[in-house]
């Protein structure tokens, strides 16, 4: 924001503004301006097509347990998913209003989107940041930068003139769809089994590199990289010697956590929804699938899972330790310190549904090797 203010000064000039794509920024021919406008429209249409798959997957597939095993996190996740879905519907609604009812009708859609965005989406994104996937020293600053850019573009949309309303809406729309671009890149890397050790982190960076320059100017991704560098410099300056030396920079599903888990439950980085079940597991009843997971967690064979074992699994999947402890306290009603099968089956359905899919997927991968 400081750079943007300086960029609009008389000395530097608006050409250097990375966040506005100002109309006065250059004197390119109209043909070039039209070309850029249509490129943004095509990219926005691709985002809309991606929405169908992303939204359907997140509503219909078992979601990662770290989002749903704790009541507060479950409520926030549902509100975040609902707000994202409503904003995706806002794209077609905006253009229908703009070309059917004029700028006044389109502006009413923008006000509704701003209410959803500032009221639900931004707070939800910041809350979910505490359990971000990937290399946290990259993901936290990148995530904060993307959320700040989203709030900036949404605020700018509210103040847009009629002449720039479509332009500023496309900027907001493309920033909103950084996540959709991330999921597209992640799906491609997963399909071809590439870069498994840093797949989600790389997907986020590529998603930012695709969407941000088209939305907010050529320098916006460079500023994202700067934010990551500054965050790490601050981290190294403030952290103690043990923290600086650690190689455990993963918050979830990192290979640094693999040694703590039975190999059945190690998940690829960034696995947000459960993989598809193999044919053998699809034929099992829910209780049988829960029993499959329970028996693999019950390494001692005494018919109970210790809270410590299950807690390590939840933490390795990205749940903060405080939330994992709260979840286990809810489940362990008899305060025995162990969880029996009935407690596991009835109260931890998100865990065994997801874990069964992971076990099935890992077994399929091992069978192919």
Tab-separated table of C-alpha atoms in Angstrom:
chain	number	residue	atom	x	y	z
A	1	UNK	CA	0.000	0.000	0.000
A	2	UNK	CA	2.913	2.368	0.714
A	3	UNK	CA	4.346	1.570	-2.691
A	4	UNK	CA	0.967	2.238	-4.317
A	5	UNK	CA	0.742	5.666	-2.674
A	6	UNK	CA	4.259	6.515	-3.840
A	7	UNK	CA	3.520	5.193	-7.316
A	8	UNK	CA	0.683	7.688	-7.694
A	9	UNK	CA	2.929	10.593	-6.725
A	10	UNK	CA	4.177	13.201	-9.118
A	11	UNK	CA	7.758	11.916	-8.998
A	12	UNK	CA	7.381	8.204	-9.677
A	13	UNK	CA	4.211	8.257	-11.735
A	14	UNK	CA	1.392	5.731	-11.966
A	15	UNK	CA	3.242	3.611	-14.531
A	16	UNK	CA	5.012	1.872	-11.632
A	17	UNK	CA	1.886	1.068	-9.654
A	18	UNK	CA	1.767	-2.759	-9.314
A	19	UNK	CA	-1.731	-2.913	-7.862
A	20	UNK	CA	-3.983	-0.874	-10.099
A	21	UNK	CA	-3.350	-1.381	-13.822
A	22	UNK	CA	-4.239	2.306	-14.097
A	23	UNK	CA	-5.795	3.593	-17.300
A	24	UNK	CA	-3.255	6.429	-17.382
A	25	UNK	CA	-0.274	4.142	-16.813
A	26	UNK	CA	0.809	4.098	-20.455
A	27	UNK	CA	-0.079	5.170	-23.959
A	28	UNK	CA	-0.276	1.804	-25.687
A	29	UNK	CA	-2.456	1.587	-28.790
A	30	UNK	CA	-6.111	0.749	-28.279
A	31	UNK	CA	-5.586	-2.624	-30.017
A	32	UNK	CA	-3.109	-3.676	-27.308
A	33	UNK	CA	-5.448	-2.492	-24.556
A	34	UNK	CA	-8.293	-4.502	-26.100
A	35	UNK	CA	-6.033	-7.544	-26.335
A	36	UNK	CA	-5.155	-7.355	-22.645
A	37	UNK	CA	-8.801	-6.869	-21.732
A	38	UNK	CA	-9.825	-9.986	-23.647
A	39	UNK	CA	-6.993	-12.003	-22.120
A	40	UNK	CA	-8.334	-11.129	-18.676
A	41	UNK	CA	-11.860	-12.046	-19.750
A	42	UNK	CA	-10.716	-15.425	-21.072
A	43	UNK	CA	-8.788	-16.134	-17.873
A	44	UNK	CA	-11.867	-15.127	-15.831
A	45	UNK	CA	-14.003	-17.544	-17.887
A	46	UNK	CA	-11.498	-20.344	-17.236
A	47	UNK	CA	-11.774	-19.569	-13.515
A	48	UNK	CA	-15.558	-19.864	-13.736
A	49	UNK	CA	-15.254	-23.296	-15.345
A	50	UNK	CA	-12.833	-24.406	-12.637
A	51	UNK	CA	-15.380	-23.338	-10.012
A	52	UNK	CA	-17.706	-26.201	-10.887
A	53	UNK	CA	-15.085	-28.821	-10.079
A	54	UNK	CA	-13.624	-27.063	-7.030
A	55	UNK	CA	-16.994	-26.341	-5.393
A	56	UNK	CA	-18.434	-29.785	-6.133
A	57	UNK	CA	-15.328	-31.474	-4.757
A	58	UNK	CA	-15.333	-29.490	-1.525
A	59	UNK	CA	-19.066	-29.924	-0.886
A	60	UNK	CA	-19.369	-33.603	-1.859
A	61	UNK	CA	-16.058	-35.273	-0.976
A	62	UNK	CA	-14.914	-36.013	2.605
A	63	UNK	CA	-12.889	-32.971	3.604
A	64	UNK	CA	-9.561	-33.075	5.415
A	65	UNK	CA	-10.192	-33.829	9.124
A	66	UNK	CA	-8.239	-30.815	10.319
A	67	UNK	CA	-11.076	-28.614	9.050
A	68	UNK	CA	-13.953	-30.422	10.729
A	69	UNK	CA	-12.978	-32.405	13.832
A	70	UNK	CA	-13.236	-29.346	16.111
A	71	UNK	CA	-16.605	-27.602	16.297
A	72	UNK	CA	-15.286	-24.051	15.973
A	73	UNK	CA	-13.099	-24.949	13.001
A	74	UNK	CA	-15.972	-26.866	11.399
A	75	UNK	CA	-18.249	-23.816	11.617
A	76	UNK	CA	-15.584	-21.521	10.184
A	77	UNK	CA	-14.832	-23.949	7.354
A	78	UNK	CA	-18.503	-24.228	6.383
A	79	UNK	CA	-18.923	-20.438	6.471
A	80	UNK	CA	-15.758	-20.032	4.386
A	81	UNK	CA	-16.933	-22.596	1.842
A	82	UNK	CA	-20.369	-20.986	1.693
A	83	UNK	CA	-18.901	-17.515	1.175
A	84	UNK	CA	-16.612	-18.796	-1.562
A	85	UNK	CA	-19.506	-20.519	-3.319
A	86	UNK	CA	-21.659	-17.375	-3.145
A	87	UNK	CA	-18.840	-15.288	-4.605
A	88	UNK	CA	-18.390	-17.739	-7.456
A	89	UNK	CA	-22.091	-17.286	-8.250
A	90	UNK	CA	-21.493	-13.550	-8.054
A	91	UNK	CA	-19.443	-13.563	-11.261
A	92	UNK	CA	-22.295	-14.502	-13.621
A	93	UNK	CA	-24.657	-12.332	-11.530
A	94	UNK	CA	-22.401	-9.294	-11.977
A	95	UNK	CA	-22.177	-9.551	-15.755
A	96	UNK	CA	-25.894	-10.297	-16.063
A	97	UNK	CA	-26.604	-7.178	-14.011
A	98	UNK	CA	-24.052	-5.011	-15.833
A	99	UNK	CA	-25.243	-5.815	-19.338
A	100	UNK	CA	-28.886	-6.312	-18.404
A	101	UNK	CA	-29.560	-3.588	-15.854
A	102	UNK	CA	-26.608	-1.222	-16.127
A	103	UNK	CA	-23.914	-0.050	-13.695
A	104	UNK	CA	-26.364	0.611	-10.842
A	105	UNK	CA	-27.539	-3.014	-10.814
A	106	UNK	CA	-23.966	-4.300	-11.124
A	107	UNK	CA	-22.894	-2.078	-8.235
A	108	UNK	CA	-25.601	-3.635	-6.044
A	109	UNK	CA	-24.078	-7.061	-6.770
A	110	UNK	CA	-20.662	-5.679	-5.803
A	111	UNK	CA	-21.999	-4.411	-2.475
A	112	UNK	CA	-23.452	-7.860	-1.715
A	113	UNK	CA	-20.147	-9.528	-2.639
A	114	UNK	CA	-18.248	-7.099	-0.401
A	115	UNK	CA	-20.551	-7.915	2.517
A	116	UNK	CA	-19.894	-11.637	2.036
A	117	UNK	CA	-16.180	-11.130	1.452
A	118	UNK	CA	-15.417	-8.840	4.383
A	119	UNK	CA	-17.961	-10.456	6.687
A	120	UNK	CA	-17.152	-14.134	6.111
A	121	UNK	CA	-14.353	-14.819	3.667
A	122	UNK	CA	-11.521	-12.672	5.029
A	123	UNK	CA	-12.034	-13.648	8.715
A	124	UNK	CA	-12.363	-17.306	7.724
A	125	UNK	CA	-9.185	-17.189	5.631
A	126	UNK	CA	-7.191	-15.653	8.480
A	127	UNK	CA	-8.518	-18.221	10.963
A	128	UNK	CA	-7.713	-21.154	8.664
A	129	UNK	CA	-4.197	-19.795	8.190
A	130	UNK	CA	-3.314	-21.404	11.548
A	131	UNK	CA	-3.475	-24.808	9.858
A	132	UNK	CA	-2.032	-23.990	6.450
A	133	UNK	CA	-0.581	-26.793	4.362
A	134	UNK	CA	2.892	-26.748	2.947
A	135	UNK	CA	6.124	-25.077	3.989
A	136	UNK	CA	4.903	-22.602	6.575
A	137	UNK	CA	7.702	-20.092	6.038
A	138	UNK	CA	6.487	-19.740	2.454
A	139	UNK	CA	2.786	-20.368	2.940
A	140	UNK	CA	2.129	-17.913	5.780
A	141	UNK	CA	3.497	-14.793	4.028
A	142	UNK	CA	2.102	-15.926	0.665
A	143	UNK	CA	-1.301	-16.587	2.190
A	144	UNK	CA	-1.323	-13.243	4.023
A	145	UNK	CA	-0.295	-11.432	0.859
A	146	UNK	CA	-3.052	-13.106	-1.178
A	147	UNK	CA	-5.649	-12.317	1.500
A	148	UNK	CA	-4.499	-8.689	1.659
A	149	UNK	CA	-4.652	-8.412	-2.130
A	150	UNK	CA	-8.151	-9.901	-2.073
A	151	UNK	CA	-9.331	-7.347	0.510
A	152	UNK	CA	-7.654	-4.546	-1.468
A	153	UNK	CA	-9.295	-5.553	-4.748
A	154	UNK	CA	-12.678	-5.907	-3.067
A	155	UNK	CA	-12.391	-2.472	-1.475
A	156	UNK	CA	-11.316	-0.968	-4.775
A	157	UNK	CA	-14.333	-2.542	-6.464
A	158	UNK	CA	-16.637	-0.655	-4.083
A	159	UNK	CA	-15.090	2.678	-5.078
A	160	UNK	CA	-14.817	2.018	-8.837
A	161	UNK	CA	-16.287	4.470	-11.310
A	162	UNK	CA	-18.830	3.251	-13.835
A	163	UNK	CA	-16.163	3.325	-16.556
A	164	UNK	CA	-13.824	1.060	-14.552
A	165	UNK	CA	-16.426	-1.176	-12.923
A	166	UNK	CA	-15.856	-4.189	-15.166
A	167	UNK	CA	-12.087	-3.757	-15.029
A	168	UNK	CA	-11.996	-3.658	-11.241
A	169	UNK	CA	-14.439	-6.557	-10.980
A	170	UNK	CA	-12.147	-8.711	-13.127
A	171	UNK	CA	-9.235	-7.775	-10.842
A	172	UNK	CA	-11.228	-8.887	-7.797
A	173	UNK	CA	-12.422	-12.032	-9.588
A	174	UNK	CA	-8.927	-13.137	-10.578
A	175	UNK	CA	-7.512	-12.584	-7.074
A	176	UNK	CA	-10.420	-14.593	-5.658
A	177	UNK	CA	-9.459	-17.464	-7.943
A	178	UNK	CA	-5.837	-17.844	-6.877
A	179	UNK	CA	-7.064	-20.920	-4.994
A	180	UNK	CA	-8.790	-22.364	-8.088
A	181	UNK	CA	-5.553	-21.954	-10.044
A	182	UNK	CA	-3.708	-23.630	-7.202
A	183	UNK	CA	-6.055	-26.624	-7.308
A	184	UNK	CA	-5.641	-26.896	-11.097
A	185	UNK	CA	-1.847	-26.933	-10.854
A	186	UNK	CA	-2.011	-29.329	-7.882
A	187	UNK	CA	-4.253	-31.719	-9.834
A	188	UNK	CA	-1.854	-31.707	-12.796
A	189	UNK	CA	1.200	-32.332	-10.603
A	190	UNK	CA	-0.660	-35.112	-8.811
A	191	UNK	CA	-1.845	-36.663	-12.074
A	192	UNK	CA	1.729	-36.951	-13.332
A	193	UNK	CA	3.188	-37.667	-9.858
A	194	UNK	CA	5.588	-34.720	-9.919
A	195	UNK	CA	7.343	-32.930	-7.043
A	196	UNK	CA	5.484	-34.728	-4.273
A	197	UNK	CA	7.666	-33.313	-1.484
A	198	UNK	CA	6.623	-29.715	-2.176
A	199	UNK	CA	3.588	-30.077	-4.401
A	200	UNK	CA	1.123	-27.850	-2.579
A	201	UNK	CA	3.631	-25.086	-1.858
A	202	UNK	CA	4.646	-25.013	-5.509
A	203	UNK	CA	0.987	-25.062	-6.600
A	204	UNK	CA	0.237	-22.003	-4.477
A	205	UNK	CA	3.199	-20.100	-5.901
A	206	UNK	CA	2.272	-20.973	-9.495
A	207	UNK	CA	-1.367	-20.065	-8.812
A	208	UNK	CA	-0.243	-16.680	-7.512
A	209	UNK	CA	2.052	-16.229	-10.515
A	210	UNK	CA	-0.849	-16.884	-12.924
A	211	UNK	CA	-3.607	-14.871	-11.274
A	212	UNK	CA	-1.930	-11.941	-9.536
A	213	UNK	CA	-0.176	-10.243	-12.478
A	214	UNK	CA	-3.339	-10.514	-14.597
A	215	UNK	CA	-5.389	-9.096	-11.733
A	216	UNK	CA	-3.243	-6.410	-10.146
A	217	UNK	CA	-0.308	-5.685	-12.393
A	218	UNK	CA	2.978	-7.125	-13.478
A	219	UNK	CA	4.852	-6.401	-10.242
A	220	UNK	CA	2.294	-7.930	-7.857
A	221	UNK	CA	3.912	-11.375	-7.848
A	222	UNK	CA	7.335	-9.807	-7.319
A	223	UNK	CA	5.936	-8.123	-4.231
A	224	UNK	CA	4.632	-11.504	-3.063
A	225	UNK	CA	8.165	-12.907	-3.331
A	226	UNK	CA	9.440	-9.871	-1.411
A	227	UNK	CA	6.863	-10.544	1.312
A	228	UNK	CA	8.156	-14.122	1.619
A	229	UNK	CA	11.770	-12.909	1.839
A	230	UNK	CA	10.941	-10.246	4.457
A	231	UNK	CA	8.953	-12.769	6.519
A	232	UNK	CA	11.876	-15.200	6.553
A	233	UNK	CA	14.383	-12.481	7.444
A	234	UNK	CA	12.144	-11.462	10.331
A	235	UNK	CA	11.736	-15.107	11.361
A	236	UNK	CA	15.480	-15.720	11.377
A	237	UNK	CA	16.081	-12.503	13.317
A	238	UNK	CA	13.457	-13.257	15.975
A	239	UNK	CA	13.753	-17.054	16.319
A	240	UNK	CA	16.002	-18.762	18.808
A	241	UNK	CA	18.931	-20.906	17.686
A	242	UNK	CA	16.970	-24.173	17.844
A	243	UNK	CA	14.170	-22.781	15.685
A	244	UNK	CA	16.606	-21.387	13.136
A	245	UNK	CA	18.347	-24.743	12.844
A	246	UNK	CA	15.231	-26.851	12.441
A	247	UNK	CA	14.394	-28.365	9.086
A	248	UNK	CA	10.793	-29.073	10.105
A	249	UNK	CA	9.138	-26.295	8.095
A	250	UNK	CA	6.011	-28.277	7.242
A	251	UNK	CA	2.728	-27.725	9.010
A	252	UNK	CA	0.928	-30.679	7.474
A	253	UNK	CA	1.772	-33.800	5.520
A	254	UNK	CA	5.412	-32.846	5.177
A	255	UNK	CA	7.908	-35.643	4.813
A	256	UNK	CA	9.574	-34.455	8.014
A	257	UNK	CA	6.494	-35.810	9.809
A	258	UNK	CA	6.499	-39.167	8.053
A	259	UNK	CA	8.696	-40.917	10.600
A	260	UNK	CA	6.140	-40.186	13.346
A	261	UNK	CA	3.320	-42.011	11.582
A	262	UNK	CA	2.460	-45.506	10.434
A	263	UNK	CA	3.218	-45.478	6.720
A	264	UNK	CA	-0.466	-46.144	5.946
A	265	UNK	CA	-1.467	-42.619	7.020
A	266	UNK	CA	1.233	-40.427	5.436
A	267	UNK	CA	-0.582	-38.122	3.025
A	268	UNK	CA	0.753	-36.106	0.090
A	269	UNK	CA	1.310	-32.439	0.853
A	270	UNK	CA	-1.821	-30.370	0.284
A	271	UNK	CA	-4.377	-33.170	0.135
A	272	UNK	CA	-7.503	-31.147	1.022
A	273	UNK	CA	-10.184	-33.723	0.162
A	274	UNK	CA	-9.996	-37.482	0.426
A	275	UNK	CA	-8.712	-39.483	-2.563
A	276	UNK	CA	-11.082	-41.906	-4.212
A	277	UNK	CA	-11.539	-45.262	-2.521
A	278	UNK	CA	-10.309	-48.389	-4.259
A	279	UNK	CA	-12.889	-50.998	-5.254
A	280	UNK	CA	-12.101	-53.197	-2.231
A	281	UNK	CA	-12.802	-50.400	0.264
A	282	UNK	CA	-15.895	-49.160	-1.593
A	283	UNK	CA	-17.533	-52.551	-0.992
A	284	UNK	CA	-17.099	-52.224	2.794
A	285	UNK	CA	-19.789	-50.870	5.096
A	286	UNK	CA	-19.021	-47.653	7.051
A	287	UNK	CA	-18.411	-49.668	10.210
A	288	UNK	CA	-16.003	-51.975	8.375
A	289	UNK	CA	-14.093	-49.002	6.969
A	290	UNK	CA	-13.854	-47.504	10.448
A	291	UNK	CA	-12.617	-50.845	11.791
A	292	UNK	CA	-9.942	-50.998	9.071
A	293	UNK	CA	-8.533	-47.639	10.185
A	294	UNK	CA	-8.945	-48.374	13.892
A	295	UNK	CA	-7.005	-51.649	13.659
A	296	UNK	CA	-4.114	-49.930	11.894
A	297	UNK	CA	-3.983	-47.234	14.584
A	298	UNK	CA	-4.300	-49.770	17.389
A	299	UNK	CA	-0.702	-50.898	17.139
A	300	UNK	CA	-0.773	-52.645	20.538
A	301	UNK	CA	-3.857	-54.691	19.630
A	302	UNK	CA	-5.581	-54.034	22.959
A	303	UNK	CA	-8.767	-52.688	21.414
A	304	UNK	CA	-8.093	-49.035	22.203
A	305	UNK	CA	-6.198	-46.110	20.678
A	306	UNK	CA	-4.192	-43.887	22.982
A	307	UNK	CA	-4.912	-40.184	22.843
A	308	UNK	CA	-1.217	-39.585	22.210
A	309	UNK	CA	-1.200	-41.776	19.072
A	310	UNK	CA	-4.321	-40.206	17.639
A	311	UNK	CA	-3.113	-36.752	18.606
A	312	UNK	CA	0.113	-37.234	16.640
A	313	UNK	CA	-1.928	-38.283	13.615
A	314	UNK	CA	-4.115	-35.174	13.815
A	315	UNK	CA	-1.134	-32.867	14.320
A	316	UNK	CA	0.732	-34.463	11.412
A	317	UNK	CA	-2.333	-33.749	9.278
A	318	UNK	CA	-2.079	-30.060	10.124
A	319	UNK	CA	-4.331	-29.575	13.140
A	320	UNK	CA	-2.790	-27.246	15.750
A	321	UNK	CA	-1.913	-29.101	18.947
A	322	UNK	CA	-4.388	-27.064	20.987
A	323	UNK	CA	-7.213	-28.019	18.614
A	324	UNK	CA	-6.119	-31.663	18.575
A	325	UNK	CA	-6.221	-31.723	22.380
A	326	UNK	CA	-9.673	-30.116	22.398
A	327	UNK	CA	-10.946	-32.659	19.871
A	328	UNK	CA	-9.662	-35.623	21.866
A	329	UNK	CA	-11.106	-34.212	25.086
A	330	UNK	CA	-14.532	-34.094	23.411
A	331	UNK	CA	-14.244	-37.698	22.222
A	332	UNK	CA	-12.827	-39.223	25.396
A	333	UNK	CA	-16.041	-38.917	27.382
A	334	UNK	CA	-15.057	-41.408	30.084
A	335	UNK	CA	-11.674	-39.666	30.632
A	336	UNK	CA	-9.864	-42.989	30.336
A	337	UNK	CA	-7.045	-41.578	28.221
A	338	UNK	CA	-7.860	-44.083	25.474
A	339	UNK	CA	-10.473	-44.210	22.733
A	340	UNK	CA	-12.457	-47.375	22.093
A	341	UNK	CA	-13.886	-48.409	18.760
A	342	UNK	CA	-17.435	-47.199	19.450
A	343	UNK	CA	-16.172	-43.726	20.419
A	344	UNK	CA	-13.957	-43.717	17.346
A	345	UNK	CA	-16.736	-44.830	15.003
A	346	UNK	CA	-19.477	-42.506	16.239
A	347	UNK	CA	-17.533	-39.358	17.126
A	348	UNK	CA	-14.586	-39.313	14.728
A	349	UNK	CA	-16.252	-40.077	11.401
A	350	UNK	CA	-14.278	-37.331	9.564
A	351	UNK	CA	-11.047	-38.985	10.720
A	352	UNK	CA	-11.778	-42.565	9.688
A	353	UNK	CA	-13.498	-41.581	6.434
A	354	UNK	CA	-10.476	-39.570	5.362
A	355	UNK	CA	-7.957	-42.038	6.773
A	356	UNK	CA	-9.595	-44.987	5.011
A	357	UNK	CA	-9.283	-43.160	1.692
A	358	UNK	CA	-5.624	-42.377	2.432
A	359	UNK	CA	-4.908	-45.995	3.377
A	360	UNK	CA	-6.646	-47.181	0.204
A	361	UNK	CA	-4.743	-44.691	-1.963
A	362	UNK	CA	-1.363	-45.537	-0.402
A	363	UNK	CA	-2.000	-49.259	-0.849
A	364	UNK	CA	-2.828	-48.688	-4.525
A	365	UNK	CA	0.374	-46.700	-5.004
A	366	UNK	CA	2.462	-49.401	-3.309
A	367	UNK	CA	0.840	-52.078	-5.467
A	368	UNK	CA	1.902	-50.199	-8.614
A	369	UNK	CA	5.520	-49.842	-7.482
